[in-house]
Short mmCIF file of C-alpha atoms in Angstrom, two decimals:
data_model
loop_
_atom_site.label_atom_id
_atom_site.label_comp_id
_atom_site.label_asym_id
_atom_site.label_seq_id
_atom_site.Cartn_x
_atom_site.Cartn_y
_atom_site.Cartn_z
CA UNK A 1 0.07 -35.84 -11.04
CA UNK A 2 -3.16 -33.90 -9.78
CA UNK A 3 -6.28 -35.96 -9.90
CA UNK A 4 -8.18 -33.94 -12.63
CA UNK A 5 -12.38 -33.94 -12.43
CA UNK A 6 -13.13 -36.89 -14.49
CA UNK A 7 -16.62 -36.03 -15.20
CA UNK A 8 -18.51 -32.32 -16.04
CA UNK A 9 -20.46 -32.56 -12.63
CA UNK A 10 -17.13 -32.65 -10.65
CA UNK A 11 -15.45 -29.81 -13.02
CA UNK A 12 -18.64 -27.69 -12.70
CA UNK A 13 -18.18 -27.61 -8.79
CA UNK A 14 -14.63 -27.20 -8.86
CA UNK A 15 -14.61 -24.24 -10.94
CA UNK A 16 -17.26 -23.20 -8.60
CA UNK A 17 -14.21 -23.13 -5.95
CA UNK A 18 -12.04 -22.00 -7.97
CA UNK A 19 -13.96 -18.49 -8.61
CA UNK A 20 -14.64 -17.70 -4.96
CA UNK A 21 -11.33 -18.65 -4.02
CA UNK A 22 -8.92 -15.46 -2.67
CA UNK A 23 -5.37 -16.38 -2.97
CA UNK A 24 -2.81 -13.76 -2.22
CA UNK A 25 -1.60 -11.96 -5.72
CA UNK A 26 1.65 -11.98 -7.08
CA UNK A 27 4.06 -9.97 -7.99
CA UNK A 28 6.49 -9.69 -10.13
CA UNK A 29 10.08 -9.69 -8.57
CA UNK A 30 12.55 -6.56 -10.15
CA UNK A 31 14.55 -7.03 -13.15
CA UNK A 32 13.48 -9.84 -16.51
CA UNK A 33 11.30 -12.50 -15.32
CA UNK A 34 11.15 -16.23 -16.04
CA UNK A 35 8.37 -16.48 -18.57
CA UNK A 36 6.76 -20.06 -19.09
CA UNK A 37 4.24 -21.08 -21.24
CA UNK A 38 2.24 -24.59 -22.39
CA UNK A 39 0.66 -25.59 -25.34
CA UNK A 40 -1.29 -29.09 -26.20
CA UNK A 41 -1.30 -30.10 -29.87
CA UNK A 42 -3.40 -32.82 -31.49
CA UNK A 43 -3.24 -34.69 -34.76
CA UNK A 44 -2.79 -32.48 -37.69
CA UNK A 45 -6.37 -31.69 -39.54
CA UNK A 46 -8.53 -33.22 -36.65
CA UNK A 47 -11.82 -31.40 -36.70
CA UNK A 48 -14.44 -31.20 -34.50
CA UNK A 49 -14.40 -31.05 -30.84
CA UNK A 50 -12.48 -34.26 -30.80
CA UNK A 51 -12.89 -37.50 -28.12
CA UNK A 52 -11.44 -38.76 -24.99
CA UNK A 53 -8.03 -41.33 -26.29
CA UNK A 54 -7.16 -38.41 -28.80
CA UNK A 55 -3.49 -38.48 -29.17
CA UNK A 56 -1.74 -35.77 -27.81
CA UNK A 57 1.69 -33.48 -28.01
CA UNK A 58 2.19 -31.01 -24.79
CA UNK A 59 4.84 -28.71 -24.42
CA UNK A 60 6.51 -26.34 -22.25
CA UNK A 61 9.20 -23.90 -22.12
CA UNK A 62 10.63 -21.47 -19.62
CA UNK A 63 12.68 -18.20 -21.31
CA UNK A 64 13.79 -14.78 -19.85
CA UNK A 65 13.37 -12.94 -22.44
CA UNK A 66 14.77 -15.25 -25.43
CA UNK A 67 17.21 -17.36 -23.54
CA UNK A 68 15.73 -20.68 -22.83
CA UNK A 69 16.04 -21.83 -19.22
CA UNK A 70 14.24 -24.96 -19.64
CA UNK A 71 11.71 -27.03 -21.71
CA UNK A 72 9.74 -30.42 -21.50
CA UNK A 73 7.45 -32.14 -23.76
CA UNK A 74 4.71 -34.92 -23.16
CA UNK A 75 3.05 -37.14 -25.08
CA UNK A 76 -0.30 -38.76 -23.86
CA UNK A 77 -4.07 -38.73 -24.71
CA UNK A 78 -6.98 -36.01 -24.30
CA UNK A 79 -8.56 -36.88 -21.28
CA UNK A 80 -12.16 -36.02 -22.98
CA UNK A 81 -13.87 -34.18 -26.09
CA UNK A 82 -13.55 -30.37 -26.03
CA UNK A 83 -16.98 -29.40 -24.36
CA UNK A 84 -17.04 -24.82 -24.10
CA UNK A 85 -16.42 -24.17 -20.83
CA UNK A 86 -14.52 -27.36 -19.59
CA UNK A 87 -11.38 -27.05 -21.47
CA UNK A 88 -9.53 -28.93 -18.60
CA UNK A 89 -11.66 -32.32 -19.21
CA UNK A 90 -9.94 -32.48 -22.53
CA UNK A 91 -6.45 -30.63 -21.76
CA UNK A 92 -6.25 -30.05 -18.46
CA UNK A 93 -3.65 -33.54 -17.35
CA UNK A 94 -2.04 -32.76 -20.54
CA UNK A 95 -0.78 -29.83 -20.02
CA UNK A 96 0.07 -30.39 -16.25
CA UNK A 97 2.37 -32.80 -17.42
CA UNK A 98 4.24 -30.85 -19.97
CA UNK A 99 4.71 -27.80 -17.30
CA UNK A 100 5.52 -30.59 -14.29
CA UNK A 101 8.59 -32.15 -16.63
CA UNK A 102 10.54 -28.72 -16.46
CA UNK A 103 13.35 -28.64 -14.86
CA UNK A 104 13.15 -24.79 -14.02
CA UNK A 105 10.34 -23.33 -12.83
CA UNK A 106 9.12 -20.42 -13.99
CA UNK A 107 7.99 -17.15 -11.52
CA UNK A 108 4.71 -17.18 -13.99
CA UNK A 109 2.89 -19.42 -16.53
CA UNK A 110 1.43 -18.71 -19.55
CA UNK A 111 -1.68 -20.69 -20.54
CA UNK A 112 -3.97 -21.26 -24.30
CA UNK A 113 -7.25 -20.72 -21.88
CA UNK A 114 -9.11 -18.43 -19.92
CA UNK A 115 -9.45 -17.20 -16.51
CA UNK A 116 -12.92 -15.10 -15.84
CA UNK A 117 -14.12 -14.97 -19.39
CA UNK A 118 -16.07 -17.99 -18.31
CA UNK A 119 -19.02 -19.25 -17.66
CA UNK A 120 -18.19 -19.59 -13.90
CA UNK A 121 -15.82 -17.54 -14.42
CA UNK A 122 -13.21 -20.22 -13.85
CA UNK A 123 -11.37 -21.05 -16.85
CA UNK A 124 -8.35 -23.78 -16.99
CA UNK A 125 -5.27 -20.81 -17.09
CA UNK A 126 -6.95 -20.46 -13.27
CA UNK A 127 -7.53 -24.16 -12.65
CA UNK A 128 -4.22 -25.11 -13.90
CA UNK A 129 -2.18 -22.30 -11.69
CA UNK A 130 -3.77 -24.00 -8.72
CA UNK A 131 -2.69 -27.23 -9.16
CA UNK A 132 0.66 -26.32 -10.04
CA UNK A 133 0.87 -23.51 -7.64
CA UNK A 134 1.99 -21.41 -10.02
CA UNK A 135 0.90 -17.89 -11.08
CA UNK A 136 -0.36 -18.04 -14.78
CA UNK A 137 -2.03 -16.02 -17.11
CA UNK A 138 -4.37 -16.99 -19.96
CA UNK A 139 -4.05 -15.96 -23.55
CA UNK A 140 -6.11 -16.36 -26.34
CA UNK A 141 -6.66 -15.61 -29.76
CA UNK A 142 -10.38 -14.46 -29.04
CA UNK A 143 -12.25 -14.49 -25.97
CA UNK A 144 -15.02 -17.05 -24.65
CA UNK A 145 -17.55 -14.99 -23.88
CA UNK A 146 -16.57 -11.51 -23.08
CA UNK A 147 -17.09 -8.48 -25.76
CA UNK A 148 -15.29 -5.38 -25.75
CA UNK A 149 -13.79 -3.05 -28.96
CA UNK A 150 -10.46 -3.46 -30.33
CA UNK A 151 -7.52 -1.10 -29.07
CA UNK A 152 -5.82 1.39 -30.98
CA UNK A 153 -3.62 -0.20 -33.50
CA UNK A 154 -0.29 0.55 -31.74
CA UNK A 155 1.76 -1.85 -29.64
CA UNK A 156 1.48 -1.82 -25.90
CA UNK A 157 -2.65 -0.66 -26.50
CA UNK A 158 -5.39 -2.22 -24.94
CA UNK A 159 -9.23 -2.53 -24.40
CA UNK A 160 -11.24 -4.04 -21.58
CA UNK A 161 -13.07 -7.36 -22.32
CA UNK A 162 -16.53 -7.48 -20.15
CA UNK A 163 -19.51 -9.99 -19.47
CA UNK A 164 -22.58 -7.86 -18.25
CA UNK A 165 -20.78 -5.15 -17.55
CA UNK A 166 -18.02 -7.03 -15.22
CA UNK A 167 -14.12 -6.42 -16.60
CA UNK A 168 -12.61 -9.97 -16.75
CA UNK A 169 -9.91 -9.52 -19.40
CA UNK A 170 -8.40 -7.35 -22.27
CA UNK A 171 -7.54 -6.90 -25.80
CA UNK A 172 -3.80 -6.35 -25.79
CA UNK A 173 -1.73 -4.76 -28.90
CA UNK A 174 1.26 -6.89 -28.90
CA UNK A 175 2.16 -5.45 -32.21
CA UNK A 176 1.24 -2.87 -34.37
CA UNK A 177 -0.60 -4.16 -37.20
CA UNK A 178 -1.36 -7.90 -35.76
CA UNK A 179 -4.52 -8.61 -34.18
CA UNK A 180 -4.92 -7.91 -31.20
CA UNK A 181 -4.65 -11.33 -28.53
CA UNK A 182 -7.13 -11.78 -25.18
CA UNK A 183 -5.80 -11.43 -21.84
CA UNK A 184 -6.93 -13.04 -18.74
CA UNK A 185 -5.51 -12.99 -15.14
CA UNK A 186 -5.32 -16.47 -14.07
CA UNK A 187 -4.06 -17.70 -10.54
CA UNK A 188 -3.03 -14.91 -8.19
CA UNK A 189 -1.97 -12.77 -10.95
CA UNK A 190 -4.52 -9.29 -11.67
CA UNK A 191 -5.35 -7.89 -14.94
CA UNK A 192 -2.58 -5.34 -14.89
CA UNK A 193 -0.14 -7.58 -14.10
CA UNK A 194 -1.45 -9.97 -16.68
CA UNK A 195 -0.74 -7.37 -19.47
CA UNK A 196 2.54 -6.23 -18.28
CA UNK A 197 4.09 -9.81 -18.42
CA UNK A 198 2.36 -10.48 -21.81
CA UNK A 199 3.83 -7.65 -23.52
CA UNK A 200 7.39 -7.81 -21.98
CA UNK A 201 7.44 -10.53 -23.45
CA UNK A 202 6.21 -10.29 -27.07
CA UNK A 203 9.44 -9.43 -28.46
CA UNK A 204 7.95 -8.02 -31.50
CA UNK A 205 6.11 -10.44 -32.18
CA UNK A 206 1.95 -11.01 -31.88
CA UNK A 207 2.26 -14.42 -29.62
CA UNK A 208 4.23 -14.25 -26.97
CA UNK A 209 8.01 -15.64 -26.95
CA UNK A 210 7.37 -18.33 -24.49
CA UNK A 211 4.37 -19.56 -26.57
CA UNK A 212 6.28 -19.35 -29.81
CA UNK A 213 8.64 -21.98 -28.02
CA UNK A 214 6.73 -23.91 -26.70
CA UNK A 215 4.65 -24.35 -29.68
CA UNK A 216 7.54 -25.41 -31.93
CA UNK A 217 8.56 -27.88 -29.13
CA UNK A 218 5.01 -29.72 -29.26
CA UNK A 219 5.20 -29.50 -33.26
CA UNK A 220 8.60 -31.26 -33.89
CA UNK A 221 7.25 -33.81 -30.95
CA UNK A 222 4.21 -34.52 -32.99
CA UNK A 223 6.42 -35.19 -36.22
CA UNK A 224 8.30 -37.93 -34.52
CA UNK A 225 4.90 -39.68 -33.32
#
């Protein structure tokens, strides 16, 4: 496991590095890809932005298209309170375990954070592909801090996300009729990319398949707490 900043001074600085780094992009090979994706659950009706020692369900699968190459689940504690900003002092070992435990590694990773929409631009769907050396993506239900107008309500649509005028995600139409979800690119993936992977593999649905897996993984690992 990756020693994670333990305190927001040390996060601060490493999204710092994290923004001006320039890793070579990805791309994705020809034909379906191996889609992963990890979620973090914690106790059911907890409120609040939580503390460090809460307990803690991660999960993560690996699917081309719906068949399911591999998944892993983890059970541990948040390594902090959720602070805006520095996602990865509360989630960020959590989650690194989950996606570590896989036995198949995926070609990308899909992450519940941001990448740019940030406040150093350095969100924990970045942070997190570096430490796994991984490409990821982030995807969200809203956005951070970024603004931008909702697409046209038909699937495959989309709308750029800014902060003072800078692009740094998207809305994305996974479905018509759904809201619409937040892009980011993450590590060494690009917007475009980003939003390619994310809606080949919706599968009709608004959350992506991976997600949707991985999500019922962490759930049924919570139950048997």
């Amino acid at each position: 496991m990756t020693p994670w900043p333990a305190s927001a001074e040390e996060l601060i600085a490493a999204q710092h590095a994290l923004a001006a780094a320039n890793p070579d992009p990805w791309m994705p090979p020809h034909g379906p890809i191996a889609v992963g994706a990890c979620v973090v659950l914690f106790p059911r009706g907890q409120t609040g932005a939580g503390a460090r020692g809460d307990p803690a369900w991660a999960a993560a699968a690996v699917l081309r298209r719906r068949e399911v190459l591999a998944e892993a689940t983890s059970a541990g504690e948040a390594a902090g309170p959720y602070i805006p900003g520095l996602l990865a002092l509360r989630e960020g070992p959590c989650l690194e375990a989950a996606a570590r435990a896989l036995a198949v590694a995926p070609d990308v990773l899909l992450v519940d954070a941001t990448g740019a929409d940030h406040p150093r631009r350095a969100g924990l769907a970045l942070q997190l592909g570096e430490v796994l050396g991984l490409p990821t993506i982030g995807v969200t239900h809203r956005p951070l801090l970024a603004r931008g107008a909702w697409p046209d309500d038909v699937q495959g649509a989309r709308s750029w996300l800014s902060i003072d005028s800078r692009r740094v995600g998207a809305w994305v139409r996974t479905r018509a009729g759904a809201r619409p979800v937040a892009v980011n690119a993450g590590w060494r993936t690009t917007l475009e990319v980003a939003i390619d992977v994310v809606l080949s593999c919706a599968l009709g649905h608004r959350t992506p398949e991976p997600f949707r897996h991985a999500r019922r993984l962490a759930r049924i690992a919570r139950t048997r707490r």
